[in-house]
Amino acid sequence: MDYPIGVIDSGVGGLTVARELMRQLPKENLIYVGDTLRCPYGPRPEAEVVEFTWDMVNFLLEKNIKMLVIACNTATAFTLEELKQKLDIPVVGVIEPGARAAIKTTKTNHIGVLGTEGTIRSHAYRKALKNINNELQIEGLACPAFAPMVEKGVVSGPLARQVIEEALTPLKDWKEMDTLILGCTHYPIIKPVIEEVIGESVDVISSGDETAREVSAILGFKRQLYEGDRPVSHQFYATGDTHLFMKIANMWLKQPVTEVGRIQLGSPQSI
Ligand code: DGL
């Protein structure tokens, strides 16, 4: 089926999921929307995250997407159920795939979760993990500084290291933890520094890989994978600085991004 897959995030974080989609489904066209102007979503009230997410979804529905990937944990926590109910295309979030990947990895059943304030407050990971295995011990930690830092392009070096070290201090003494979920799609961009700080005994998990596998399985099952041989062509849109978005996209994605459309979403008052 030659319609694109829609991918949304509050900013550049969803590119970590888009990269996996491009790798696992190289024939599929993606349309990516990053609400960079209103990023971060993490500290915002639930109602605002819901409203902003719908703005992105409505933009994408006009473009005839065949499937929606909510490549943002905060938006997944607050909108996945509603979007699944209201849209007549398949909708995939990043929390259940992240939880599954962590369960596959842990041997001690002690799992840490890093996320935005919204995601941690929602307990969405705790619920997803406990639904599968009630024996798990879970500690959530909000890292409000991380997504804004990544949006600015600060992804390595002494400043990134210092911010990450300070934020992860509460988890450092939890010796039983062997698995740490990056419960925000911005965090895989700073994964090397997080791994360095948390140490070798902990496996650091991103949800992109498992999310792309789920997208692939659903499209395959529904017989909606594109099976022709036209060249791929992805589209990228951002609500804020398109140059910075393009710079981060080119750093992160394996294929060059030469055009990013600037769009306005929602009412000016909410910006
Ligand atoms: N990338 C987003 C997430 O996965 C949100 C970051 C933010 O906007 O605070 O939660």
PDB file of C-alpha atoms in Angstrom, residues 35-36 47 62 67-68 88 93 129 136 145 150 157 161 164 167 173-174 188 221 231 247 268:
ATOM      1  CA  ASP A  35       6.639  20.184  17.301  1.00  0.00           C
ATOM      2  CA  THR A  36       9.972  21.836  18.095  1.00  0.00           C
ATOM      3  CA  ALA A  47      -4.582  18.384  28.495  1.00  0.00           C
ATOM      4  CA  GLU A  62      -4.602  15.307   5.689  1.00  0.00           C
ATOM      5  CA  MET A  67      -0.402   4.268  10.095  1.00  0.00           C
ATOM      6  CA  LEU A  68       0.581   6.548  12.985  1.00  0.00           C
ATOM      7  CA  ASP A  88      -9.343   4.248  11.765  1.00  0.00           C
ATOM      8  CA  GLY A  93       3.211   4.086  20.701  1.00  0.00           C
ATOM      9  CA  LEU A 129       5.892  -3.602  32.703  1.00  0.00           C
ATOM     10  CA  LEU A 136       9.420  -6.647  38.450  1.00  0.00           C
ATOM     11  CA  ALA A 145      16.979  18.686  31.555  1.00  0.00           C
ATOM     12  CA  VAL A 150      19.296  17.517  23.025  1.00  0.00           C
ATOM     13  CA  GLY A 157      31.160  16.808  25.821  1.00  0.00           C
ATOM     14  CA  ARG A 161      28.293  14.650  30.900  1.00  0.00           C
ATOM     15  CA  ILE A 164      23.642  13.473  32.948  1.00  0.00           C
ATOM     16  CA  ALA A 167      20.479  13.565  36.951  1.00  0.00           C
ATOM     17  CA  ASP A 173      23.250   3.071  44.343  1.00  0.00           C
ATOM     18  CA  TRP A 174      20.563   0.713  43.089  1.00  0.00           C
ATOM     19  CA  PRO A 188      19.030   7.559  22.570  1.00  0.00           C
ATOM     20  CA  PHE A 221      -0.410  -8.653   9.037  1.00  0.00           C
ATOM     21  CA  PRO A 231      12.418   5.270  -4.747  1.00  0.00           C
ATOM     22  CA  LYS A 247      21.393  19.627  11.515  1.00  0.00           C
ATOM     23  CA  PRO A 268      -0.958  31.165  18.188  1.00  0.00           C
TER      24      PRO A 268
END
